[in-house]
PDB file of C-alpha atoms in Angstrom:
ATOM      1  CA  MET A1176      80.083  51.627 105.323  1.00 52.00           C
ATOM      2  CA  GLU A1177      76.863  53.031 103.850  1.00 60.00           C
ATOM      3  CA  ARG A1178      77.200  56.480 102.298  1.00 62.00           C
ATOM      4  CA  PRO A1179      74.582  58.945 103.657  1.00 64.00           C
ATOM      5  CA  ALA A1180      72.484  60.722 101.059  1.00 63.00           C
ATOM      6  CA  TRP A1181      73.921  64.099 102.131  1.00 61.00           C
ATOM      7  CA  ALA A1182      77.559  63.047 101.596  1.00 65.00           C
ATOM      8  CA  PRO A1183      78.989  64.516  98.371  1.00 64.00           C
ATOM      9  CA  PRO A1184      80.188  61.865  95.898  1.00 66.00           C
ATOM     10  CA  GLY A1185      83.906  61.277  95.743  1.00 62.00           C
ATOM     11  CA  ILE A1186      84.801  61.941  99.379  1.00 66.00           C
ATOM     12  CA  ASP A1187      86.414  59.217 101.452  1.00 70.00           C
ATOM     13  CA  ILE A1188      84.015  58.597 104.322  1.00 72.00           C
ATOM     14  CA  SER A1189      86.533  56.296 106.019  1.00 81.00           C
ATOM     15  CA  VAL A1190      88.871  59.216 106.854  1.00 86.00           C
ATOM     16  CA  PRO A1191      88.030  61.612 109.730  1.00 92.00           C
ATOM     17  CA  SER A1192      87.545  65.306 108.943  1.00 90.00           C
ATOM     18  CA  VAL A1193      88.173  68.124 111.423  1.00 92.00           C
ATOM     19  CA  SER A1194      85.089  70.025 110.227  1.00 90.00           C
ATOM     20  CA  ARG A1195      82.869  66.984 110.772  1.00 90.00           C
ATOM     21  CA  ILE A1196      84.475  66.329 114.172  1.00 94.00           C
ATOM     22  CA  TYR A1197      83.714  69.950 115.067  1.00 94.00           C
ATOM     23  CA  ASP A1198      80.137  69.408 113.903  1.00 91.00           C
ATOM     24  CA  TYR A1199      79.923  66.401 116.240  1.00 94.00           C
ATOM     25  CA  TYR A1200      81.220  68.417 119.215  1.00 95.00           C
ATOM     26  CA  LEU A1201      78.473  70.984 118.563  1.00 92.00           C
ATOM     27  CA  GLY A1202      75.785  68.314 118.465  1.00 91.00           C
ATOM     28  CA  GLY A1203      75.375  68.354 114.677  1.00 88.00           C
ATOM     29  CA  SER A1204      74.281  65.438 112.515  1.00 84.00           C
ATOM     30  CA  HIS A1205      76.616  65.805 109.537  1.00 84.00           C
ATOM     31  CA  ASN A1206      79.400  63.535 110.682  1.00 88.00           C
ATOM     32  CA  PHE A1207      80.334  59.904 110.162  1.00 88.00           C
ATOM     33  CA  GLU A1208      81.128  57.184 112.670  1.00 91.00           C
ATOM     34  CA  VAL A1209      84.822  57.576 111.863  1.00 93.00           C
ATOM     35  CA  ASP A1210      84.566  61.240 112.933  1.00 94.00           C
ATOM     36  CA  ARG A1211      82.698  60.345 116.109  1.00 96.00           C
ATOM     37  CA  ARG A1212      85.313  57.732 117.033  1.00 97.00           C
ATOM     38  CA  ALA A1213      88.116  60.270 116.612  1.00 97.00           C
ATOM     39  CA  ALA A1214      86.208  62.845 118.667  1.00 98.00           C
ATOM     40  CA  ARG A1215      85.562  60.361 121.469  1.00 98.00           C
ATOM     41  CA  ARG A1216      89.240  59.379 121.503  1.00 98.00           C
ATOM     42  CA  ALA A1217      90.250  63.044 121.806  1.00 98.00           C
ATOM     43  CA  MET A1218      87.734  63.527 124.608  1.00 98.00           C
ATOM     44  CA  GLU A1219      89.330  60.705 126.579  1.00 98.00           C
ATOM     45  CA  PHE A1220      92.247  63.110 127.109  1.00 98.00           C
ATOM     46  CA  THR A1221      90.369  66.430 127.056  1.00 98.00           C
ATOM     47  CA  PRO A1222      86.754  65.758 128.025  1.00 97.00           C
ATOM     48  CA  GLY A1223      85.738  69.411 127.801  1.00 97.00           C
ATOM     49  CA  LEU A1224      86.234  69.733 124.046  1.00 97.00           C
ATOM     50  CA  PRO A1225      82.502  70.274 123.320  1.00 96.00           C
ATOM     51  CA  LYS A1226      82.414  73.096 125.890  1.00 96.00           C
ATOM     52  CA  ILE A1227      85.446  74.719 124.225  1.00 97.00           C
ATOM     53  CA  MET A1228      83.704  74.553 120.842  1.00 96.00           C
ATOM     54  CA  GLN A1229      80.522  76.056 122.278  1.00 94.00           C
ATOM     55  CA  ALA A1230      82.545  78.935 123.753  1.00 95.00           C
ATOM     56  CA  ASN A1231      84.193  79.382 120.368  1.00 96.00           C
ATOM     57  CA  ARG A1232      80.840  79.676 118.575  1.00 95.00           C
ATOM     58  CA  ALA A1233      79.499  82.091 121.180  1.00 94.00           C
ATOM     59  CA  PHE A1234      82.600  84.268 120.761  1.00 96.00           C
ATOM     60  CA  MET A1235      82.138  84.266 116.975  1.00 97.00           C
ATOM     61  CA  ARG A1236      78.562  85.486 117.279  1.00 96.00           C
ATOM     62  CA  ARG A1237      79.541  88.301 119.647  1.00 96.00           C
ATOM     63  CA  ALA A1238      82.364  89.327 117.337  1.00 97.00           C
ATOM     64  CA  VAL A1239      80.067  89.403 114.295  1.00 97.00           C
ATOM     65  CA  ARG A1240      77.569  91.582 116.143  1.00 97.00           C
ATOM     66  CA  TYR A1241      80.432  93.821 117.245  1.00 97.00           C
ATOM     67  CA  ALA A1242      81.612  94.170 113.636  1.00 98.00           C
ATOM     68  CA  VAL A1243      78.157  95.233 112.461  1.00 98.00           C
ATOM     69  CA  ASP A1244      77.936  97.649 115.399  1.00 97.00           C
ATOM     70  CA  GLN A1245      81.198  99.158 114.125  1.00 97.00           C
ATOM     71  CA  GLY A1246      79.757  99.569 110.622  1.00 98.00           C
ATOM     72  CA  VAL A1247      81.521  96.557 109.075  1.00 98.00           C
ATOM     73  CA  THR A1248      78.997  94.537 107.099  1.00 98.00           C
ATOM     74  CA  GLN A1249      81.276  92.424 104.865  1.00 98.00           C
ATOM     75  CA  PHE A1250      82.573  89.108 106.186  1.00 98.00           C
ATOM     76  CA  LEU A1251      85.209  86.689 104.891  1.00 98.00           C
ATOM     77  CA  ASP A1252      85.021  83.524 107.020  1.00 98.00           C
ATOM     78  CA  ILE A1253      87.939  81.185 106.274  1.00 98.00           C
ATOM     79  CA  GLY A1254      87.738  77.663 107.674  1.00 96.00           C
ATOM     80  CA  SER A1255      84.012  78.120 108.104  1.00 95.00           C
ATOM     81  CA  GLY A1256      83.162  74.422 108.477  1.00 91.00           C
ATOM     82  CA  ILE A1257      79.732  72.812 108.237  1.00 87.00           C
ATOM     83  CA  PRO A1258      76.859  75.299 108.627  1.00 80.00           C
ATOM     84  CA  THR A1259      75.105  75.144 111.988  1.00 78.00           C
ATOM     85  CA  PHE A1260      72.413  77.260 113.603  1.00 74.00           C
ATOM     86  CA  GLY A1261      73.580  80.817 114.238  1.00 84.00           C
ATOM     87  CA  ASN A1262      76.193  80.859 111.488  1.00 93.00           C
ATOM     88  CA  VAL A1263      77.915  84.079 110.409  1.00 96.00           C
ATOM     89  CA  HIS A1264      75.431  85.037 107.688  1.00 96.00           C
ATOM     90  CA  GLU A1265      72.469  84.517 110.035  1.00 95.00           C
ATOM     91  CA  VAL A1266      73.956  86.664 112.797  1.00 97.00           C
ATOM     92  CA  ALA A1267      75.238  89.355 110.430  1.00 97.00           C
ATOM     93  CA  GLN A1268      72.101  89.604 108.293  1.00 97.00           C
ATOM     94  CA  GLU A1269      69.841  89.663 111.334  1.00 96.00           C
ATOM     95  CA  ALA A1270      71.811  92.691 112.570  1.00 96.00           C
ATOM     96  CA  SER A1271      72.176  94.243 109.100  1.00 97.00           C
ATOM     97  CA  PRO A1272      70.011  92.751 106.329  1.00 97.00           C
ATOM     98  CA  GLY A1273      72.394  93.955 103.630  1.00 97.00           C
ATOM     99  CA  ALA A1274      75.443  92.226 105.128  1.00 98.00           C
ATOM    100  CA  ARG A1275      77.467  90.076 102.747  1.00 98.00           C
ATOM    101  CA  VAL A1276      79.324  86.902 103.678  1.00 98.00           C
ATOM    102  CA  VAL A1277      81.810  84.675 101.879  1.00 98.00           C
ATOM    103  CA  TYR A1278      82.538  81.316 103.485  1.00 97.00           C
ATOM    104  CA  VAL A1279      85.753  79.453 102.658  1.00 98.00           C
ATOM    105  CA  ASP A1280      86.563  75.824 103.402  1.00 96.00           C
ATOM    106  CA  HIS A1281      88.500  73.000 101.784  1.00 92.00           C
ATOM    107  CA  ASP A1282      86.299  70.187 103.147  1.00 88.00           C
ATOM    108  CA  PRO A1283      83.887  69.021 100.390  1.00 86.00           C
ATOM    109  CA  VAL A1284      81.158  68.237 102.939  1.00 82.00           C
ATOM    110  CA  ALA A1285      81.399  71.745 104.409  1.00 87.00           C
ATOM    111  CA  VAL A1286      81.313  73.300 100.939  1.00 91.00           C
ATOM    112  CA  ALA A1287      78.362  71.166  99.781  1.00 85.00           C
ATOM    113  CA  HIS A1288      76.293  71.991 102.847  1.00 83.00           C
ATOM    114  CA  SER A1289      77.173  75.669 102.680  1.00 89.00           C
ATOM    115  CA  ASN A1290      75.986  75.765  99.076  1.00 89.00           C
ATOM    116  CA  ALA A1291      72.730  74.061 100.078  1.00 85.00           C
ATOM    117  CA  VAL A1292      72.098  76.423 103.003  1.00 86.00           C
ATOM    118  CA  LEU A1293      72.882  79.486 100.888  1.00 92.00           C
ATOM    119  CA  ALA A1294      70.962  78.458  97.764  1.00 89.00           C
ATOM    120  CA  ASP A1295      68.344  81.202  98.240  1.00 92.00           C
ATOM    121  CA  ASN A1296      70.663  83.812  99.752  1.00 95.00           C
ATOM    122  CA  ASP A1297      72.169  86.091  97.123  1.00 95.00           C
ATOM    123  CA  ARG A1298      74.233  87.978  99.703  1.00 97.00           C
ATOM    124  CA  ALA A1299      76.282  84.971 100.798  1.00 97.00           C
ATOM    125  CA  GLY A1300      78.417  82.416  99.002  1.00 96.00           C
ATOM    126  CA  VAL A1301      81.076  79.767  99.497  1.00 97.00           C
ATOM    127  CA  VAL A1302      84.565  79.261  98.051  1.00 97.00           C
ATOM    128  CA  PRO A1303      86.279  75.844  98.039  1.00 97.00           C
ATOM    129  CA  ALA A1304      89.811  76.902  98.975  1.00 97.00           C
ATOM    130  CA  ASP A1305      92.568  76.569 101.558  1.00 97.00           C
ATOM    131  CA  LEU A1306      93.909  79.212 103.938  1.00 98.00           C
ATOM    132  CA  ARG A1307      97.414  78.207 102.882  1.00 97.00           C
ATOM    133  CA  LYS A1308      96.733  79.741  99.451  1.00 97.00           C
ATOM    134  CA  PRO A1309      95.311  83.227 100.091  1.00 98.00           C
ATOM    135  CA  GLN A1310      95.366  84.219  96.417  1.00 97.00           C
ATOM    136  CA  ASP A1311      92.956  81.398  95.565  1.00 98.00           C
ATOM    137  CA  ILE A1312      90.551  82.997  98.034  1.00 98.00           C
ATOM    138  CA  LEU A1313      91.121  86.640  97.143  1.00 98.00           C
ATOM    139  CA  GLY A1314      90.941  85.923  93.423  1.00 97.00           C
ATOM    140  CA  SER A1315      87.770  83.841  93.603  1.00 98.00           C
ATOM    141  CA  SER A1316      84.625  84.796  91.736  1.00 97.00           C
ATOM    142  CA  GLU A1317      82.544  84.787  94.955  1.00 97.00           C
ATOM    143  CA  VAL A1318      84.841  87.302  96.629  1.00 98.00           C
ATOM    144  CA  ALA A1319      84.629  89.471  93.506  1.00 98.00           C
ATOM    145  CA  ARG A1320      80.822  89.149  93.451  1.00 97.00           C
ATOM    146  CA  LEU A1321      80.111  89.757  97.104  1.00 98.00           C
ATOM    147  CA  LEU A1322      82.901  91.791  98.684  1.00 98.00           C
ATOM    148  CA  ASP A1323      84.140  95.287  97.931  1.00 98.00           C
ATOM    149  CA  LEU A1324      87.770  95.206  99.021  1.00 97.00           C
ATOM    150  CA  GLU A1325      87.842  98.987  98.976  1.00 97.00           C
ATOM    151  CA  ARG A1326      85.579  98.968 102.053  1.00 98.00           C
ATOM    152  CA  PRO A1327      86.289  97.388 105.459  1.00 98.00           C
ATOM    153  CA  VAL A1328      85.938  93.622 105.730  1.00 98.00           C
ATOM    154  CA  ALA A1329      85.769  91.432 108.831  1.00 98.00           C
ATOM    155  CA  LEU A1330      88.213  88.573 108.280  1.00 98.00           C
ATOM    156  CA  LEU A1331      87.220  85.592 110.417  1.00 98.00           C
ATOM    157  CA  LEU A1332      89.896  83.023 111.255  1.00 98.00           C
ATOM    158  CA  VAL A1333      87.958  81.183 113.927  1.00 98.00           C
ATOM    159  CA  ALA A1334      89.386  77.855 115.146  1.00 96.00           C
ATOM    160  CA  VAL A1335      91.394  77.359 111.958  1.00 97.00           C
ATOM    161  CA  LEU A1336      94.926  78.679 112.446  1.00 98.00           C
ATOM    162  CA  HIS A1337      95.788  75.959 114.936  1.00 98.00           C
ATOM    163  CA  PHE A1338      95.446  73.474 112.064  1.00 97.00           C
ATOM    164  CA  LEU A1339      98.339  75.157 110.270  1.00 97.00           C
ATOM    165  CA  GLU A1340     101.762  74.081 111.457  1.00 96.00           C
ATOM    166  CA  ASP A1341     104.705  76.459 111.487  1.00 96.00           C
ATOM    167  CA  ALA A1342     105.958  74.773 108.300  1.00 96.00           C
ATOM    168  CA  ASP A1343     102.798  76.043 106.580  1.00 96.00           C
ATOM    169  CA  ASP A1344     103.881  79.636 107.437  1.00 97.00           C
ATOM    170  CA  PRO A1345     100.504  80.698 108.824  1.00 98.00           C
ATOM    171  CA  TYR A1346     101.833  84.157 109.755  1.00 98.00           C
ATOM    172  CA  ALA A1347     102.604  84.848 106.090  1.00 98.00           C
ATOM    173  CA  ALA A1348      99.123  83.706 105.041  1.00 98.00           C
ATOM    174  CA  VAL A1349      97.471  86.036 107.549  1.00 98.00           C
ATOM    175  CA  ALA A1350      99.753  88.909 106.504  1.00 98.00           C
ATOM    176  CA  GLU A1351      98.836  88.386 102.845  1.00 98.00           C
ATOM    177  CA  LEU A1352      95.147  88.537 103.667  1.00 98.00           C
ATOM    178  CA  ARG A1353      95.689  91.587 105.901  1.00 98.00           C
ATOM    179  CA  ASP A1354      97.523  93.445 103.144  1.00 98.00           C
ATOM    180  CA  ALA A1355      94.617  92.855 100.743  1.00 98.00           C
ATOM    181  CA  LEU A1356      92.124  94.505 103.115  1.00 98.00           C
ATOM    182  CA  PRO A1357      91.581  98.248 103.558  1.00 98.00           C
ATOM    183  CA  SER A1358      91.938 100.372 106.656  1.00 98.00           C
ATOM    184  CA  GLY A1359      89.176  99.780 109.167  1.00 98.00           C
ATOM    185  CA  SER A1360      88.992  96.043 108.460  1.00 98.00           C
ATOM    186  CA  LEU A1361      88.762  93.652 111.387  1.00 98.00           C
ATOM    187  CA  LEU A1362      90.548  90.394 112.183  1.00 98.00           C
ATOM    188  CA  VAL A1363      88.410  88.024 114.267  1.00 98.00           C
ATOM    189  CA  LEU A1364      90.499  85.137 115.560  1.00 98.00           C
ATOM    190  CA  THR A1365      90.385  82.229 117.995  1.00 98.00           C
ATOM    191  CA  HIS A1366      93.178  79.766 118.643  1.00 98.00           C
ATOM    192  CA  ALA A1367      93.723  76.632 120.699  1.00 98.00           C
ATOM    193  CA  SER A1368      96.364  76.650 123.415  1.00 98.00           C
ATOM    194  CA  TYR A1369      97.518  74.613 126.367  1.00 97.00           C
ATOM    195  CA  GLU A1370      97.138  77.835 128.333  1.00 96.00           C
ATOM    196  CA  GLY A1371      93.847  77.906 130.205  1.00 96.00           C
ATOM    197  CA  LEU A1372      93.184  74.173 129.979  1.00 97.00           C
ATOM    198  CA  PRO A1373      92.188  72.832 133.406  1.00 96.00           C
ATOM    199  CA  LEU A1374      94.446  69.775 133.101  1.00 96.00           C
ATOM    200  CA  PRO A1375      98.190  69.108 132.755  1.00 96.00           C
ATOM    201  CA  GLU A1376      99.817  69.658 129.384  1.00 96.00           C
ATOM    202  CA  ASP A1377     101.093  66.090 129.242  1.00 96.00           C
ATOM    203  CA  THR A1378      97.489  64.874 129.547  1.00 97.00           C
ATOM    204  CA  ALA A1379      96.142  67.286 126.920  1.00 97.00           C
ATOM    205  CA  SER A1380      98.958  66.268 124.592  1.00 97.00           C
ATOM    206  CA  GLY A1381      97.144  62.952 124.175  1.00 97.00           C
ATOM    207  CA  MET A1382      94.322  64.872 122.480  1.00 98.00           C
ATOM    208  CA  VAL A1383      96.877  66.551 120.197  1.00 97.00           C
ATOM    209  CA  ASP A1384      98.226  63.106 119.310  1.00 97.00           C
ATOM    210  CA  VAL A1385      94.742  62.030 118.185  1.00 97.00           C
ATOM    211  CA  TYR A1386      94.609  64.892 115.690  1.00 96.00           C
ATOM    212  CA  ARG A1387      98.103  64.035 114.504  1.00 96.00           C
ATOM    213  CA  ASP A1388      97.013  60.430 113.991  1.00 95.00           C
ATOM    214  CA  ILE A1389      94.187  61.554 111.686  1.00 94.00           C
ATOM    215  CA  ARG A1390      96.666  63.682 109.709  1.00 91.00           C
ATOM    216  CA  SER A1391      95.304  66.990 110.978  1.00 93.00           C
ATOM    217  CA  PRO A1392      98.076  68.143 113.335  1.00 94.00           C
ATOM    218  CA  LEU A1393      97.016  70.617 115.986  1.00 96.00           C
ATOM    219  CA  ALA A1394      99.445  73.458 116.780  1.00 97.00           C
ATOM    220  CA  MET A1395      98.866  74.532 120.377  1.00 98.00           C
ATOM    221  CA  ARG A1396     100.394  78.030 120.434  1.00 98.00           C
ATOM    222  CA  SER A1397     101.145  80.269 123.393  1.00 98.00           C
ATOM    223  CA  ARG A1398      99.465  83.621 123.907  1.00 98.00           C
ATOM    224  CA  GLU A1399     102.578  85.411 122.621  1.00 98.00           C
ATOM    225  CA  GLN A1400     102.587  83.267 119.486  1.00 98.00           C
ATOM    226  CA  VAL A1401      98.896  83.953 118.879  1.00 98.00           C
ATOM    227  CA  LEU A1402      99.477  87.690 119.351  1.00 98.00           C
ATOM    228  CA  ARG A1403     101.829  87.634 116.355  1.00 98.00           C
ATOM    229  CA  PHE A1404      98.849  87.019 114.061  1.00 98.00           C
ATOM    230  CA  PHE A1405      97.636  90.515 114.974  1.00 98.00           C
ATOM    231  CA  ASP A1406     100.723  92.252 113.538  1.00 98.00           C
ATOM    232  CA  GLY A1407      99.383  95.223 111.591  1.00 98.00           C
ATOM    233  CA  PHE A1408      96.158  95.275 113.615  1.00 98.00           C
ATOM    234  CA  GLU A1409      95.330  97.166 116.783  1.00 98.00           C
ATOM    235  CA  LEU A1410      93.636  94.916 119.323  1.00 98.00           C
ATOM    236  CA  VAL A1411      90.278  96.214 120.459  1.00 96.00           C
ATOM    237  CA  ASP A1412      89.339  95.978 124.126  1.00 95.00           C
ATOM    238  CA  PRO A1413      89.496  93.673 125.998  1.00 95.00           C
ATOM    239  CA  GLY A1414      92.396  92.383 123.901  1.00 97.00           C
ATOM    240  CA  LEU A1415      93.433  88.763 123.438  1.00 98.00           C
ATOM    241  CA  VAL A1416      91.688  86.878 126.230  1.00 97.00           C
ATOM    242  CA  SER A1417      89.859  83.646 126.944  1.00 96.00           C
ATOM    243  CA  MET A1418      86.808  83.437 124.709  1.00 96.00           C
ATOM    244  CA  PRO A1419      84.066  83.948 127.337  1.00 94.00           C
ATOM    245  CA  ASN A1420      85.958  86.986 128.639  1.00 94.00           C
ATOM    246  CA  TRP A1421      85.829  88.729 125.254  1.00 96.00           C
ATOM    247  CA  GLN A1422      82.977  91.129 125.991  1.00 92.00           C
ATOM    248  CA  PRO A1423      83.630  94.305 123.974  1.00 84.00           C
ATOM    249  CA  ASP A1424      82.377  97.815 124.557  1.00 68.00           C
ATOM    250  CA  GLY A1425      79.142  98.408 122.679  1.00 52.00           C
ATOM    251  CA  LEU A1426      77.651  95.053 123.621  1.00 54.00           C
ATOM    252  CA  ALA A1427      75.676  94.428 126.759  1.00 51.00           C
ATOM    253  CA  ALA A1428      77.786  93.064 129.596  1.00 51.00           C
ATOM    254  CA  PRO A1429      76.970  89.488 130.639  1.00 55.00           C
ATOM    255  CA  GLN A1430      74.488  89.199 133.484  1.00 49.00           C
ATOM    256  CA  ASP A1431      74.945  87.042 136.565  1.00 45.00           C
ATOM    257  CA  GLY A1432      74.809  83.412 135.555  1.00 50.00           C
ATOM    258  CA  GLU A1433      75.508  84.070 131.853  1.00 56.00           C
ATOM    259  CA  MET A1434      79.229  83.384 132.014  1.00 61.00           C
ATOM    260  CA  PRO A1435      79.953  79.670 131.580  1.00 63.00           C
ATOM    261  CA  GLU A1436      80.976  77.882 134.740  1.00 77.00           C
ATOM    262  CA  ASP A1437      82.778  75.012 133.035  1.00 91.00           C
ATOM    263  CA  PRO A1438      86.525  75.785 133.234  1.00 95.00           C
ATOM    264  CA  TYR A1439      87.102  74.252 129.795  1.00 96.00           C
ATOM    265  CA  ALA A1440      85.250  77.184 128.226  1.00 96.00           C
ATOM    266  CA  PHE A1441      88.158  79.418 129.220  1.00 96.00           C
ATOM    267  CA  ALA A1442      90.811  77.425 127.330  1.00 96.00           C
ATOM    268  CA  GLY A1443      92.536  79.075 124.386  1.00 97.00           C
ATOM    269  CA  PHE A1444      92.246  82.639 123.162  1.00 98.00           C
ATOM    270  CA  GLY A1445      89.988  84.943 121.195  1.00 98.00           C
ATOM    271  CA  GLY A1446      90.440  88.501 120.045  1.00 98.00           C
ATOM    272  CA  VAL A1447      89.561  91.130 117.466  1.00 98.00           C
ATOM    273  CA  GLY A1448      91.967  93.579 115.839  1.00 98.00           C
ATOM    274  CA  ARG A1449      91.372  96.631 113.642  1.00 98.00           C
ATOM    275  CA  LYS A1450      93.614  97.531 110.700  1.00 98.00           C
ATOM    276  CA  ALA A1451      94.823 101.121 110.953  1.00 91.00           C
TER     277      ALA A1451
END
């Protein structure tokens, strides 16, 4: 297999990566054939996966604009993936030119591309780290350089927590990050779930098996289980809902025809909470 020029040296391009699979779902070009094969296998069981990912990205952009509207202009995006058009720093800095963003990912391709995209942006940076080790993130030089943890921060955990199994204790990781942030900080979160999928669970479980086969198990949590991540935060209206239905006060309501018609877009959950 020929190594593309953009692939960082040392990575195994024969092993699928969830961030590159996500990039493929969004129509990106920074993925390998092994990623595309895994994505196509998953789509045999859940054909609407690209629509779910598009709804996820649209939710993220609305949530970032909401944060800026609320006066929060610092962003910590963990599990940020490979940069694509309309990424957090672009949305945030368009709304507030002084906004600061720290991206965090443990995929070398995602980190390399983030560094390339941000080379001329002194208000954004990237940390190679894992959500399972919050202190590696909080103690990083980029967090120290870019974020003032005495002022509110928007913590983005978008489409990442479902890649942490219960054995990884994801609730403890989120609580540790929450406790490091001041009052007024926001938690922006999306999570996969069987709830809302327009197909039987035993069919969708085939998609989950694909992720297990590539050693990236997918934890499909219920709404009540996802709500637990907001302990210590007060959910802002409209609460924890399907991603297209998260249309907060302060943003223009969707016009006729703007809401996606594909039922897959309404799978899973998205929400924003504020730390008291």
